[in-house]
């Protein structure tokens, strides 16, 4: 079963399970330390073992810090210096280019770090303009959303590690539910966007306290699904480390986490606006 994160969906390496690896939800037998061959026949698939070494959690943390750092720097510059008259054009253009950049990185078998960093910068422009829009309407909301995003991500990671240490694993049923729900939400949002372009709208996306019950429901579901996708991202990163992927694959892991974190931030920012007064 693949992740709903498009970065990991295109990567057979993250989905590849080690030889003799038990299925999720099954008890492990044999070596009490869980040692097992990282690849079928003891060989890395597609010549992934290289002189550059294998991916480790330190690699993922370092690359994630670089990727998120580039995004935050770009967002900060945009937020502080973007003229208000260019806010809407910047949102539209960076949103389109950022979406194309996600596809370019996701569809490549080998991740190019330059593309990952380019995405971070472009998405930083989008996040900066998006945040500026909300900050002009509701001063102070951006700081709350940033804090809320990292608290939610930290709590998700802590909960994931706690459950893993107690034998609770990500199951195929969980993946299937999250996958179907995520694509279902995407379809609903796209339909709402199409109606909005023709002057209508279904009331599913809103900003501010005038949001209706449907907007509240969609935003709540979106936050829950973003957290669920973050859980699956953590799980797929663990699979990549366990499968001893080459160190270059840590860029794919960092990119996947960045995509999910951006989604989580925008949803938290939107839902916080529902509590603000005009």
PDB file of C-alpha atoms in Angstrom:
ATOM      1  CA  UNK A   1       0.000   0.000   0.000  1.00  0.00           C
ATOM      2  CA  UNK A   2       1.370   3.396  -0.981  1.00  0.00           C
ATOM      3  CA  UNK A   3       1.285   6.707   0.828  1.00  0.00           C
ATOM      4  CA  UNK A   4      -1.122   9.428  -0.261  1.00  0.00           C
ATOM      5  CA  UNK A   5       1.771  11.876  -0.212  1.00  0.00           C
ATOM      6  CA  UNK A   6       2.606  12.250  -3.948  1.00  0.00           C
ATOM      7  CA  UNK A   7       6.319  12.278  -3.205  1.00  0.00           C
ATOM      8  CA  UNK A   8       6.301   8.818  -1.670  1.00  0.00           C
ATOM      9  CA  UNK A   9       3.630   7.523  -4.041  1.00  0.00           C
ATOM     10  CA  UNK A  10       6.052   7.743  -6.956  1.00  0.00           C
ATOM     11  CA  UNK A  11       8.884   6.163  -4.983  1.00  0.00           C
ATOM     12  CA  UNK A  12       8.963   2.376  -5.167  1.00  0.00           C
ATOM     13  CA  UNK A  13      11.888   2.520  -2.754  1.00  0.00           C
ATOM     14  CA  UNK A  14       9.821   3.840   0.148  1.00  0.00           C
ATOM     15  CA  UNK A  15       7.099   1.292  -0.561  1.00  0.00           C
ATOM     16  CA  UNK A  16       9.550  -1.598  -0.864  1.00  0.00           C
ATOM     17  CA  UNK A  17       9.439  -3.802   2.199  1.00  0.00           C
ATOM     18  CA  UNK A  18      12.496  -5.705   3.399  1.00  0.00           C
ATOM     19  CA  UNK A  19      12.737  -9.427   2.805  1.00  0.00           C
ATOM     20  CA  UNK A  20      10.873 -11.504   5.377  1.00  0.00           C
ATOM     21  CA  UNK A  21       9.390  -8.358   6.886  1.00  0.00           C
ATOM     22  CA  UNK A  22       6.124  -9.056   8.752  1.00  0.00           C
ATOM     23  CA  UNK A  23       2.909  -7.395   7.677  1.00  0.00           C
ATOM     24  CA  UNK A  24       1.587  -4.599   9.845  1.00  0.00           C
ATOM     25  CA  UNK A  25      -0.440  -5.941  12.693  1.00  0.00           C
ATOM     26  CA  UNK A  26       1.354  -9.325  12.736  1.00  0.00           C
ATOM     27  CA  UNK A  27       3.650 -10.463  15.533  1.00  0.00           C
ATOM     28  CA  UNK A  28       7.379 -10.695  14.711  1.00  0.00           C
ATOM     29  CA  UNK A  29       9.158 -13.990  15.278  1.00  0.00           C
ATOM     30  CA  UNK A  30      12.807 -14.956  15.149  1.00  0.00           C
ATOM     31  CA  UNK A  31      15.571 -12.576  16.125  1.00  0.00           C
ATOM     32  CA  UNK A  32      14.471 -10.798  19.328  1.00  0.00           C
ATOM     33  CA  UNK A  33      16.198  -7.642  18.085  1.00  0.00           C
ATOM     34  CA  UNK A  34      14.197  -7.679  14.870  1.00  0.00           C
ATOM     35  CA  UNK A  35      17.321  -8.029  12.685  1.00  0.00           C
ATOM     36  CA  UNK A  36      16.548  -8.974   9.102  1.00  0.00           C
ATOM     37  CA  UNK A  37      18.023  -8.705   5.648  1.00  0.00           C
ATOM     38  CA  UNK A  38      17.438  -5.176   4.314  1.00  0.00           C
ATOM     39  CA  UNK A  39      16.780  -6.401   0.753  1.00  0.00           C
ATOM     40  CA  UNK A  40      15.740  -9.673  -0.884  1.00  0.00           C
ATOM     41  CA  UNK A  41      18.835 -11.830  -1.359  1.00  0.00           C
ATOM     42  CA  UNK A  42      20.870  -9.315   0.617  1.00  0.00           C
ATOM     43  CA  UNK A  43      21.189  -6.997  -2.404  1.00  0.00           C
ATOM     44  CA  UNK A  44      19.983  -3.433  -2.659  1.00  0.00           C
ATOM     45  CA  UNK A  45      17.383  -2.925  -5.425  1.00  0.00           C
ATOM     46  CA  UNK A  46      18.351  -0.944  -8.523  1.00  0.00           C
ATOM     47  CA  UNK A  47      21.910  -0.491  -7.277  1.00  0.00           C
ATOM     48  CA  UNK A  48      20.860   1.831  -4.483  1.00  0.00           C
ATOM     49  CA  UNK A  49      23.786   0.994  -2.223  1.00  0.00           C
ATOM     50  CA  UNK A  50      26.501   3.464  -3.121  1.00  0.00           C
ATOM     51  CA  UNK A  51      29.681   4.977  -1.820  1.00  0.00           C
ATOM     52  CA  UNK A  52      27.616   7.873  -0.565  1.00  0.00           C
ATOM     53  CA  UNK A  53      26.210   5.709   2.221  1.00  0.00           C
ATOM     54  CA  UNK A  54      22.662   4.968   3.260  1.00  0.00           C
ATOM     55  CA  UNK A  55      19.879   7.181   4.493  1.00  0.00           C
ATOM     56  CA  UNK A  56      19.731   7.775   8.239  1.00  0.00           C
ATOM     57  CA  UNK A  57      17.452   9.745  10.497  1.00  0.00           C
ATOM     58  CA  UNK A  58      20.209  12.368  10.796  1.00  0.00           C
ATOM     59  CA  UNK A  59      20.163  12.740   6.994  1.00  0.00           C
ATOM     60  CA  UNK A  60      16.412  13.273   6.994  1.00  0.00           C
ATOM     61  CA  UNK A  61      16.577  15.808   9.825  1.00  0.00           C
ATOM     62  CA  UNK A  62      19.386  17.738   8.128  1.00  0.00           C
ATOM     63  CA  UNK A  63      17.724  17.827   4.708  1.00  0.00           C
ATOM     64  CA  UNK A  64      14.375  18.714   6.266  1.00  0.00           C
ATOM     65  CA  UNK A  65      16.002  21.612   8.110  1.00  0.00           C
ATOM     66  CA  UNK A  66      17.534  22.859   4.853  1.00  0.00           C
ATOM     67  CA  UNK A  67      14.283  22.509   2.929  1.00  0.00           C
ATOM     68  CA  UNK A  68      12.117  24.084   5.611  1.00  0.00           C
ATOM     69  CA  UNK A  69      14.732  26.778   6.198  1.00  0.00           C
ATOM     70  CA  UNK A  70      14.646  27.807   2.532  1.00  0.00           C
ATOM     71  CA  UNK A  71      10.851  27.871   2.615  1.00  0.00           C
ATOM     72  CA  UNK A  72      10.704  29.940   5.809  1.00  0.00           C
ATOM     73  CA  UNK A  73      13.317  32.405   4.526  1.00  0.00           C
ATOM     74  CA  UNK A  74      11.448  32.883   1.251  1.00  0.00           C
ATOM     75  CA  UNK A  75       8.140  33.238   3.085  1.00  0.00           C
ATOM     76  CA  UNK A  76       9.603  35.784   5.502  1.00  0.00           C
ATOM     77  CA  UNK A  77      11.022  37.964   2.701  1.00  0.00           C
ATOM     78  CA  UNK A  78       7.707  37.803   0.835  1.00  0.00           C
ATOM     79  CA  UNK A  79       5.718  38.551   3.962  1.00  0.00           C
ATOM     80  CA  UNK A  80       7.805  41.602   4.878  1.00  0.00           C
ATOM     81  CA  UNK A  81       8.463  43.173   1.489  1.00  0.00           C
ATOM     82  CA  UNK A  82       5.661  42.147  -0.881  1.00  0.00           C
ATOM     83  CA  UNK A  83       3.596  45.208  -1.895  1.00  0.00           C
ATOM     84  CA  UNK A  84      -0.124  44.743  -1.165  1.00  0.00           C
ATOM     85  CA  UNK A  85      -0.965  45.366  -4.828  1.00  0.00           C
ATOM     86  CA  UNK A  86       1.077  42.278  -5.809  1.00  0.00           C
ATOM     87  CA  UNK A  87      -0.346  40.006  -3.127  1.00  0.00           C
ATOM     88  CA  UNK A  88      -3.060  38.398  -5.268  1.00  0.00           C
ATOM     89  CA  UNK A  89      -0.864  37.940  -8.391  1.00  0.00           C
ATOM     90  CA  UNK A  90       1.882  36.442  -6.208  1.00  0.00           C
ATOM     91  CA  UNK A  91      -0.605  34.020  -4.653  1.00  0.00           C
ATOM     92  CA  UNK A  92      -1.936  32.829  -8.014  1.00  0.00           C
ATOM     93  CA  UNK A  93       1.414  32.606  -9.811  1.00  0.00           C
ATOM     94  CA  UNK A  94       3.324  30.949  -6.975  1.00  0.00           C
ATOM     95  CA  UNK A  95       0.440  28.554  -6.354  1.00  0.00           C
ATOM     96  CA  UNK A  96       0.462  27.380  -9.965  1.00  0.00           C
ATOM     97  CA  UNK A  97       4.262  27.173 -10.215  1.00  0.00           C
ATOM     98  CA  UNK A  98       4.454  25.423  -6.849  1.00  0.00           C
ATOM     99  CA  UNK A  99       1.939  22.812  -7.974  1.00  0.00           C
ATOM    100  CA  UNK A 100       3.959  22.174 -11.140  1.00  0.00           C
ATOM    101  CA  UNK A 101       7.135  21.905  -9.052  1.00  0.00           C
ATOM    102  CA  UNK A 102       5.496  19.247  -6.849  1.00  0.00           C
ATOM    103  CA  UNK A 103       4.624  17.229  -9.946  1.00  0.00           C
ATOM    104  CA  UNK A 104       8.137  17.576 -11.368  1.00  0.00           C
ATOM    105  CA  UNK A 105       9.776  16.353  -8.180  1.00  0.00           C
ATOM    106  CA  UNK A 106       7.188  13.639  -7.530  1.00  0.00           C
ATOM    107  CA  UNK A 107       7.381  12.127 -11.012  1.00  0.00           C
ATOM    108  CA  UNK A 108      11.159  11.793 -11.014  1.00  0.00           C
ATOM    109  CA  UNK A 109      12.694   8.481 -10.004  1.00  0.00           C
ATOM    110  CA  UNK A 110      15.822  10.250  -8.777  1.00  0.00           C
ATOM    111  CA  UNK A 111      15.261  13.387  -6.728  1.00  0.00           C
ATOM    112  CA  UNK A 112      17.249  16.453  -7.755  1.00  0.00           C
ATOM    113  CA  UNK A 113      18.093  18.540  -4.656  1.00  0.00           C
ATOM    114  CA  UNK A 114      17.992  21.690  -6.819  1.00  0.00           C
ATOM    115  CA  UNK A 115      14.328  21.000  -7.653  1.00  0.00           C
ATOM    116  CA  UNK A 116      13.540  20.424  -3.975  1.00  0.00           C
ATOM    117  CA  UNK A 117      15.116  23.731  -2.988  1.00  0.00           C
ATOM    118  CA  UNK A 118      13.441  25.515  -5.908  1.00  0.00           C
ATOM    119  CA  UNK A 119      10.076  24.184  -4.710  1.00  0.00           C
ATOM    120  CA  UNK A 120      10.855  25.413  -1.189  1.00  0.00           C
ATOM    121  CA  UNK A 121      11.583  28.927  -2.428  1.00  0.00           C
ATOM    122  CA  UNK A 122       8.510  29.050  -4.692  1.00  0.00           C
ATOM    123  CA  UNK A 123       6.242  27.614  -2.025  1.00  0.00           C
ATOM    124  CA  UNK A 124       7.749  30.106   0.412  1.00  0.00           C
ATOM    125  CA  UNK A 125       6.496  32.923  -1.819  1.00  0.00           C
ATOM    126  CA  UNK A 126       3.023  31.366  -1.761  1.00  0.00           C
ATOM    127  CA  UNK A 127       3.068  30.887   2.015  1.00  0.00           C
ATOM    128  CA  UNK A 128       4.368  34.432   2.523  1.00  0.00           C
ATOM    129  CA  UNK A 129       1.620  35.954   0.369  1.00  0.00           C
ATOM    130  CA  UNK A 130      -1.039  33.664   1.895  1.00  0.00           C
ATOM    131  CA  UNK A 131       0.088  34.601   5.399  1.00  0.00           C
ATOM    132  CA  UNK A 132       0.182  38.303   4.517  1.00  0.00           C
ATOM    133  CA  UNK A 133      -3.441  38.120   3.360  1.00  0.00           C
ATOM    134  CA  UNK A 134      -4.549  36.641   6.683  1.00  0.00           C
ATOM    135  CA  UNK A 135      -2.324  38.917   8.766  1.00  0.00           C
ATOM    136  CA  UNK A 136      -3.756  42.046   7.159  1.00  0.00           C
ATOM    137  CA  UNK A 137      -7.251  40.816   8.001  1.00  0.00           C
ATOM    138  CA  UNK A 138      -6.490  39.441  11.467  1.00  0.00           C
ATOM    139  CA  UNK A 139      -3.263  40.796  13.035  1.00  0.00           C
ATOM    140  CA  UNK A 140      -1.349  38.213  15.057  1.00  0.00           C
ATOM    141  CA  UNK A 141      -2.955  35.194  13.434  1.00  0.00           C
ATOM    142  CA  UNK A 142       0.177  34.081  11.559  1.00  0.00           C
ATOM    143  CA  UNK A 143       2.263  33.667  14.730  1.00  0.00           C
ATOM    144  CA  UNK A 144      -0.528  31.572  16.246  1.00  0.00           C
ATOM    145  CA  UNK A 145      -0.774  29.423  13.110  1.00  0.00           C
ATOM    146  CA  UNK A 146       2.990  28.816  12.967  1.00  0.00           C
ATOM    147  CA  UNK A 147       3.036  27.810  16.617  1.00  0.00           C
ATOM    148  CA  UNK A 148      -0.035  25.631  16.157  1.00  0.00           C
ATOM    149  CA  UNK A 149       1.508  23.874  13.147  1.00  0.00           C
ATOM    150  CA  UNK A 150       4.718  22.916  14.927  1.00  0.00           C
ATOM    151  CA  UNK A 151       2.853  21.913  18.080  1.00  0.00           C
ATOM    152  CA  UNK A 152       0.561  19.688  16.009  1.00  0.00           C
ATOM    153  CA  UNK A 153       3.505  18.166  14.109  1.00  0.00           C
ATOM    154  CA  UNK A 154       5.475  17.609  17.318  1.00  0.00           C
ATOM    155  CA  UNK A 155       2.504  16.034  19.068  1.00  0.00           C
ATOM    156  CA  UNK A 156       1.887  13.817  16.029  1.00  0.00           C
ATOM    157  CA  UNK A 157       5.496  12.612  16.020  1.00  0.00           C
ATOM    158  CA  UNK A 158       5.456  12.000  19.783  1.00  0.00           C
ATOM    159  CA  UNK A 159       2.177  10.088  19.527  1.00  0.00           C
ATOM    160  CA  UNK A 160       3.469   8.075  16.581  1.00  0.00           C
ATOM    161  CA  UNK A 161       6.669   7.081  18.425  1.00  0.00           C
ATOM    162  CA  UNK A 162       4.698   6.216  21.577  1.00  0.00           C
ATOM    163  CA  UNK A 163       2.286   3.978  19.693  1.00  0.00           C
ATOM    164  CA  UNK A 164       5.125   2.357  17.754  1.00  0.00           C
ATOM    165  CA  UNK A 165       6.983   1.582  20.979  1.00  0.00           C
ATOM    166  CA  UNK A 166       3.836  -0.141  22.264  1.00  0.00           C
ATOM    167  CA  UNK A 167       3.461  -2.306  19.163  1.00  0.00           C
ATOM    168  CA  UNK A 168       0.800  -0.238  17.378  1.00  0.00           C
ATOM    169  CA  UNK A 169       1.608   0.088  13.691  1.00  0.00           C
ATOM    170  CA  UNK A 170       0.220   1.779  10.612  1.00  0.00           C
ATOM    171  CA  UNK A 171      -2.077  -0.780   9.020  1.00  0.00           C
ATOM    172  CA  UNK A 172      -3.232  -1.229   5.449  1.00  0.00           C
ATOM    173  CA  UNK A 173      -6.796  -0.426   6.537  1.00  0.00           C
ATOM    174  CA  UNK A 174      -5.644   2.892   8.012  1.00  0.00           C
ATOM    175  CA  UNK A 175      -3.797   3.717   4.804  1.00  0.00           C
ATOM    176  CA  UNK A 176      -6.806   2.862   2.681  1.00  0.00           C
ATOM    177  CA  UNK A 177      -9.150   5.044   4.746  1.00  0.00           C
ATOM    178  CA  UNK A 178      -6.764   8.012   4.696  1.00  0.00           C
ATOM    179  CA  UNK A 179      -6.064   7.586   0.977  1.00  0.00           C
ATOM    180  CA  UNK A 180      -9.735   7.508  -0.012  1.00  0.00           C
ATOM    181  CA  UNK A 181     -10.590  10.380   2.335  1.00  0.00           C
ATOM    182  CA  UNK A 182      -7.726  12.554   1.088  1.00  0.00           C
ATOM    183  CA  UNK A 183      -8.606  12.161  -2.570  1.00  0.00           C
ATOM    184  CA  UNK A 184     -12.268  12.625  -1.723  1.00  0.00           C
ATOM    185  CA  UNK A 185     -11.500  15.915   0.025  1.00  0.00           C
ATOM    186  CA  UNK A 186      -9.369  17.022  -2.916  1.00  0.00           C
ATOM    187  CA  UNK A 187     -12.244  16.327  -5.292  1.00  0.00           C
ATOM    188  CA  UNK A 188     -14.710  18.272  -3.166  1.00  0.00           C
ATOM    189  CA  UNK A 189     -12.349  21.267  -2.915  1.00  0.00           C
ATOM    190  CA  UNK A 190     -11.779  21.269  -6.694  1.00  0.00           C
ATOM    191  CA  UNK A 191     -15.534  21.184  -7.333  1.00  0.00           C
ATOM    192  CA  UNK A 192     -15.991  24.092  -4.935  1.00  0.00           C
ATOM    193  CA  UNK A 193     -13.232  25.991  -6.772  1.00  0.00           C
ATOM    194  CA  UNK A 194     -14.918  25.451 -10.132  1.00  0.00           C
ATOM    195  CA  UNK A 195     -18.210  26.778  -8.780  1.00  0.00           C
ATOM    196  CA  UNK A 196     -16.387  29.775  -7.296  1.00  0.00           C
ATOM    197  CA  UNK A 197     -14.829  30.640 -10.658  1.00  0.00           C
ATOM    198  CA  UNK A 198     -18.318  31.025 -12.115  1.00  0.00           C
ATOM    199  CA  UNK A 199     -19.478  33.308  -9.331  1.00  0.00           C
ATOM    200  CA  UNK A 200     -21.060  30.633  -7.204  1.00  0.00           C
ATOM    201  CA  UNK A 201     -19.614  28.493  -4.476  1.00  0.00           C
ATOM    202  CA  UNK A 202     -20.715  25.704  -2.208  1.00  0.00           C
ATOM    203  CA  UNK A 203     -19.619  27.386   1.018  1.00  0.00           C
ATOM    204  CA  UNK A 204     -16.912  24.787   1.611  1.00  0.00           C
ATOM    205  CA  UNK A 205     -13.959  27.180   1.778  1.00  0.00           C
ATOM    206  CA  UNK A 206     -14.055  30.449   3.686  1.00  0.00           C
ATOM    207  CA  UNK A 207     -12.000  32.976   5.619  1.00  0.00           C
ATOM    208  CA  UNK A 208     -13.106  34.616   8.848  1.00  0.00           C
ATOM    209  CA  UNK A 209     -15.986  34.259  11.312  1.00  0.00           C
ATOM    210  CA  UNK A 210     -18.612  34.299   8.562  1.00  0.00           C
ATOM    211  CA  UNK A 211     -17.682  30.729   7.619  1.00  0.00           C
ATOM    212  CA  UNK A 212     -20.662  28.420   7.611  1.00  0.00           C
ATOM    213  CA  UNK A 213     -21.022  24.933   9.087  1.00  0.00           C
ATOM    214  CA  UNK A 214     -19.795  23.276   5.875  1.00  0.00           C
ATOM    215  CA  UNK A 215     -16.600  25.347   5.883  1.00  0.00           C
ATOM    216  CA  UNK A 216     -15.997  24.413   9.511  1.00  0.00           C
ATOM    217  CA  UNK A 217     -16.524  20.743   8.714  1.00  0.00           C
ATOM    218  CA  UNK A 218     -14.230  20.755   5.678  1.00  0.00           C
ATOM    219  CA  UNK A 219     -11.471  22.572   7.565  1.00  0.00           C
ATOM    220  CA  UNK A 220     -11.682  20.187  10.517  1.00  0.00           C
ATOM    221  CA  UNK A 221     -11.557  17.164   8.212  1.00  0.00           C
ATOM    222  CA  UNK A 222      -8.613  18.702   6.330  1.00  0.00           C
ATOM    223  CA  UNK A 223      -6.595  19.182   9.537  1.00  0.00           C
ATOM    224  CA  UNK A 224      -7.303  15.608  10.639  1.00  0.00           C
ATOM    225  CA  UNK A 225      -6.287  14.247   7.227  1.00  0.00           C
ATOM    226  CA  UNK A 226      -3.114  16.356   7.165  1.00  0.00           C
ATOM    227  CA  UNK A 227      -2.122  14.880  10.532  1.00  0.00           C
ATOM    228  CA  UNK A 228      -2.975  11.370   9.281  1.00  0.00           C
ATOM    229  CA  UNK A 229      -0.805  11.920   6.212  1.00  0.00           C
ATOM    230  CA  UNK A 230       1.989  13.129   8.478  1.00  0.00           C
ATOM    231  CA  UNK A 231       1.747   9.861  10.398  1.00  0.00           C
ATOM    232  CA  UNK A 232       2.080   7.912   7.156  1.00  0.00           C
ATOM    233  CA  UNK A 233       5.027  10.086   6.125  1.00  0.00           C
ATOM    234  CA  UNK A 234       6.818   9.190   9.362  1.00  0.00           C
ATOM    235  CA  UNK A 235       6.091   5.531   8.718  1.00  0.00           C
ATOM    236  CA  UNK A 236       7.399   5.639   5.159  1.00  0.00           C
ATOM    237  CA  UNK A 237      10.573   7.381   6.298  1.00  0.00           C
ATOM    238  CA  UNK A 238      11.126   4.587   8.788  1.00  0.00           C
ATOM    239  CA  UNK A 239      10.667   2.095   5.973  1.00  0.00           C
ATOM    240  CA  UNK A 240      13.243   3.936   3.867  1.00  0.00           C
ATOM    241  CA  UNK A 241      15.790   3.874   6.696  1.00  0.00           C
ATOM    242  CA  UNK A 242      15.061   0.224   7.416  1.00  0.00           C
ATOM    243  CA  UNK A 243      15.437  -0.641   3.715  1.00  0.00           C
ATOM    244  CA  UNK A 244      18.836   1.115   3.695  1.00  0.00           C
ATOM    245  CA  UNK A 245      18.099   3.470   0.837  1.00  0.00           C
ATOM    246  CA  UNK A 246      20.926   5.655  -0.489  1.00  0.00           C
ATOM    247  CA  UNK A 247      21.563   8.888   1.390  1.00  0.00           C
ATOM    248  CA  UNK A 248      20.244  10.924  -1.553  1.00  0.00           C
ATOM    249  CA  UNK A 249      16.747   9.636  -0.815  1.00  0.00           C
ATOM    250  CA  UNK A 250      16.720  11.771   2.326  1.00  0.00           C
ATOM    251  CA  UNK A 251      15.903  14.682  -0.018  1.00  0.00           C
ATOM    252  CA  UNK A 252      12.710  12.881  -1.048  1.00  0.00           C
ATOM    253  CA  UNK A 253      11.810  12.344   2.605  1.00  0.00           C
ATOM    254  CA  UNK A 254      12.449  16.002   3.425  1.00  0.00           C
ATOM    255  CA  UNK A 255      10.396  17.110   0.445  1.00  0.00           C
ATOM    256  CA  UNK A 256       7.464  14.886   1.420  1.00  0.00           C
ATOM    257  CA  UNK A 257       7.442  16.243   4.951  1.00  0.00           C
ATOM    258  CA  UNK A 258       7.576  19.814   3.655  1.00  0.00           C
ATOM    259  CA  UNK A 259       4.575  19.264   1.378  1.00  0.00           C
ATOM    260  CA  UNK A 260       2.521  17.886   4.258  1.00  0.00           C
ATOM    261  CA  UNK A 261       3.621  20.612   6.678  1.00  0.00           C
ATOM    262  CA  UNK A 262       2.621  23.322   4.192  1.00  0.00           C
ATOM    263  CA  UNK A 263      -0.827  21.761   3.867  1.00  0.00           C
ATOM    264  CA  UNK A 264      -1.184  21.519   7.653  1.00  0.00           C
ATOM    265  CA  UNK A 265      -0.161  25.164   8.134  1.00  0.00           C
ATOM    266  CA  UNK A 266      -2.604  26.548   5.573  1.00  0.00           C
ATOM    267  CA  UNK A 267      -5.477  24.590   7.105  1.00  0.00           C
ATOM    268  CA  UNK A 268      -4.645  25.688  10.649  1.00  0.00           C
ATOM    269  CA  UNK A 269      -4.342  29.296   9.479  1.00  0.00           C
ATOM    270  CA  UNK A 270      -7.738  29.087   7.830  1.00  0.00           C
ATOM    271  CA  UNK A 271      -9.477  27.470  10.786  1.00  0.00           C
ATOM    272  CA  UNK A 272      -7.986  29.988  13.228  1.00  0.00           C
ATOM    273  CA  UNK A 273      -9.547  32.782  11.184  1.00  0.00           C
ATOM    274  CA  UNK A 274     -12.988  31.377  11.966  1.00  0.00           C
ATOM    275  CA  UNK A 275     -12.502  32.440  15.587  1.00  0.00           C
ATOM    276  CA  UNK A 276     -11.499  36.017  14.729  1.00  0.00           C
ATOM    277  CA  UNK A 277     -13.749  39.067  14.558  1.00  0.00           C
ATOM    278  CA  UNK A 278     -13.886  41.353  11.553  1.00  0.00           C
TER     279      UNK A 278
END
